Amino acid sequence: MLPPELAAKVDAWLADEVDEADRAELAGLARQAAQAASPGETGPGGAGQDGTGQDEASAALAELTDRFGGRLEFGTAGLRGAVGAGPN
């Protein structure tokens, strides 16, 4: 499940995102991360209720946390790292 603070940031970004591909990518990550199984909500093999693997959900949550954990910093050498939806 997405932490409420992170979910609010993602929702705000999605509301303003004009690029359909970025919106779809970010919404997909949010759906995957939201499917992370909480204790007592695991299915076969420790997967979420719909069968999404816990590893995939954890990776999606980590990706969203990174993307919304700060702002992209610029240096004298220009951009560093992947460019995608989210402030980081």
PDB file of C-alpha atoms in Angstrom:
ATOM      1  CA  MET A   1       0.000   0.000   0.000  1.00  0.00           C
ATOM      2  CA  LEU A   2       1.265   3.485  -0.810  1.00  0.00           C
ATOM      3  CA  PRO A   3       2.015   5.692   2.170  1.00  0.00           C
ATOM      4  CA  PRO A   4      -0.609   8.504   2.224  1.00  0.00           C
ATOM      5  CA  GLU A   5       1.973  11.265   1.768  1.00  0.00           C
ATOM      6  CA  LEU A   6       3.484   9.560  -1.293  1.00  0.00           C
ATOM      7  CA  ALA A   7       0.034   8.785  -2.722  1.00  0.00           C
ATOM      8  CA  ALA A   8      -0.909  12.480  -2.440  1.00  0.00           C
ATOM      9  CA  LYS A   9       2.259  13.537  -4.288  1.00  0.00           C
ATOM     10  CA  VAL A  10       1.680  10.993  -7.052  1.00  0.00           C
ATOM     11  CA  ASP A  11      -1.983  12.000  -7.425  1.00  0.00           C
ATOM     12  CA  ALA A  12      -1.044  15.694  -7.637  1.00  0.00           C
ATOM     13  CA  TRP A  13       1.572  14.952 -10.303  1.00  0.00           C
ATOM     14  CA  LEU A  14      -0.867  12.820 -12.309  1.00  0.00           C
ATOM     15  CA  ALA A  15      -3.483  15.594 -12.192  1.00  0.00           C
ATOM     16  CA  ASP A  16      -1.050  18.014 -13.874  1.00  0.00           C
ATOM     17  CA  GLU A  17       0.797  15.606 -16.203  1.00  0.00           C
ATOM     18  CA  VAL A  18       0.129  16.420 -19.863  1.00  0.00           C
ATOM     19  CA  ASP A  19       2.195  13.641 -21.453  1.00  0.00           C
ATOM     20  CA  GLU A  20       0.047  10.522 -21.848  1.00  0.00           C
ATOM     21  CA  ALA A  21       3.028   8.150 -21.848  1.00  0.00           C
ATOM     22  CA  ASP A  22       4.414   9.622 -18.614  1.00  0.00           C
ATOM     23  CA  ARG A  23       0.945   9.553 -17.042  1.00  0.00           C
ATOM     24  CA  ALA A  24       0.474   5.893 -17.988  1.00  0.00           C
ATOM     25  CA  GLU A  25       3.935   4.954 -16.693  1.00  0.00           C
ATOM     26  CA  LEU A  26       3.433   6.714 -13.371  1.00  0.00           C
ATOM     27  CA  ALA A  27      -0.105   5.373 -12.906  1.00  0.00           C
ATOM     28  CA  GLY A  28       1.194   1.857 -13.611  1.00  0.00           C
ATOM     29  CA  LEU A  29       3.925   2.204 -11.004  1.00  0.00           C
ATOM     30  CA  ALA A  30       1.382   3.506  -8.494  1.00  0.00           C
ATOM     31  CA  ARG A  31      -0.931   0.546  -9.163  1.00  0.00           C
ATOM     32  CA  GLN A  32       1.935  -1.923  -8.760  1.00  0.00           C
ATOM     33  CA  ALA A  33       3.140  -0.300  -5.536  1.00  0.00           C
ATOM     34  CA  ALA A  34      -0.391  -0.186  -4.115  1.00  0.00           C
ATOM     35  CA  GLN A  35      -0.654  -3.952  -4.602  1.00  0.00           C
ATOM     36  CA  ALA A  36       2.130  -4.630  -2.110  1.00  0.00           C
ATOM     37  CA  ALA A  37       0.668  -7.159   0.252  1.00  0.00           C
ATOM     38  CA  SER A  38       0.014  -6.052   3.793  1.00  0.00           C
ATOM     39  CA  PRO A  39       0.313  -8.624   6.586  1.00  0.00           C
ATOM     40  CA  GLY A  40      -2.592 -11.032   6.289  1.00  0.00           C
ATOM     41  CA  GLU A  41      -3.307 -10.113   2.651  1.00  0.00           C
ATOM     42  CA  THR A  42      -0.959 -12.476   0.882  1.00  0.00           C
ATOM     43  CA  GLY A  43      -1.980 -14.967  -1.720  1.00  0.00           C
ATOM     44  CA  PRO A  44      -0.109 -18.002  -3.032  1.00  0.00           C
ATOM     45  CA  GLY A  45       3.632 -17.625  -2.833  1.00  0.00           C
ATOM     46  CA  GLY A  46       3.512 -14.383  -0.866  1.00  0.00           C
ATOM     47  CA  ALA A  47       1.954 -12.459  -3.740  1.00  0.00           C
ATOM     48  CA  GLY A  48      -0.590  -9.683  -3.417  1.00  0.00           C
ATOM     49  CA  GLN A  49      -4.300 -10.348  -3.697  1.00  0.00           C
ATOM     50  CA  ASP A  50      -4.248 -10.226  -7.508  1.00  0.00           C
ATOM     51  CA  GLY A  51      -1.095 -12.344  -7.865  1.00  0.00           C
ATOM     52  CA  THR A  52       1.367  -9.464  -8.314  1.00  0.00           C
ATOM     53  CA  GLY A  53       4.700 -10.561  -6.918  1.00  0.00           C
ATOM     54  CA  GLN A  54       5.844  -8.896  -3.718  1.00  0.00           C
ATOM     55  CA  ASP A  55       9.232  -8.171  -5.316  1.00  0.00           C
ATOM     56  CA  GLU A  56       7.586  -6.265  -8.194  1.00  0.00           C
ATOM     57  CA  ALA A  57       5.397  -4.273  -5.814  1.00  0.00           C
ATOM     58  CA  SER A  58       8.387  -3.469  -3.595  1.00  0.00           C
ATOM     59  CA  ALA A  59      10.431  -2.373  -6.621  1.00  0.00           C
ATOM     60  CA  ALA A  60       7.588  -0.115  -7.800  1.00  0.00           C
ATOM     61  CA  LEU A  61       7.279   1.414  -4.325  1.00  0.00           C
ATOM     62  CA  ALA A  62      11.048   2.017  -4.205  1.00  0.00           C
ATOM     63  CA  GLU A  63      10.921   3.656  -7.658  1.00  0.00           C
ATOM     64  CA  LEU A  64       8.081   5.992  -6.635  1.00  0.00           C
ATOM     65  CA  THR A  65       9.822   6.826  -3.361  1.00  0.00           C
ATOM     66  CA  ASP A  66      12.943   7.796  -5.307  1.00  0.00           C
ATOM     67  CA  ARG A  67      11.033   9.812  -7.898  1.00  0.00           C
ATOM     68  CA  PHE A  68       9.132  11.799  -5.275  1.00  0.00           C
ATOM     69  CA  GLY A  69      11.756  11.869  -2.512  1.00  0.00           C
ATOM     70  CA  GLY A  70      13.335  15.120  -3.655  1.00  0.00           C
ATOM     71  CA  ARG A  71      13.953  17.324  -6.650  1.00  0.00           C
ATOM     72  CA  LEU A  72      16.304  16.697  -9.543  1.00  0.00           C
ATOM     73  CA  GLU A  73      19.581  18.515  -8.947  1.00  0.00           C
ATOM     74  CA  PHE A  74      21.552  20.143 -11.711  1.00  0.00           C
ATOM     75  CA  GLY A  75      25.303  20.533 -11.737  1.00  0.00           C
ATOM     76  CA  THR A  76      27.841  22.010 -14.069  1.00  0.00           C
ATOM     77  CA  ALA A  77      27.891  18.795 -16.113  1.00  0.00           C
ATOM     78  CA  GLY A  78      24.128  18.827 -16.807  1.00  0.00           C
ATOM     79  CA  LEU A  79      21.532  16.180 -16.077  1.00  0.00           C
ATOM     80  CA  ARG A  80      22.551  12.899 -14.514  1.00  0.00           C
ATOM     81  CA  GLY A  81      20.325   9.865 -14.385  1.00  0.00           C
ATOM     82  CA  ALA A  82      17.058   8.811 -15.946  1.00  0.00           C
ATOM     83  CA  VAL A  83      14.469  11.419 -16.836  1.00  0.00           C
ATOM     84  CA  GLY A  84      10.847  10.450 -16.235  1.00  0.00           C
ATOM     85  CA  ALA A  85       7.640  11.435 -14.487  1.00  0.00           C
ATOM     86  CA  GLY A  86       8.184  12.875 -11.011  1.00  0.00           C
ATOM     87  CA  PRO A  87      10.227  15.706  -9.555  1.00  0.00           C
ATOM     88  CA  ASN A  88      13.394  13.624  -9.177  1.00  0.00           C
TER      89      ASN A  88
END
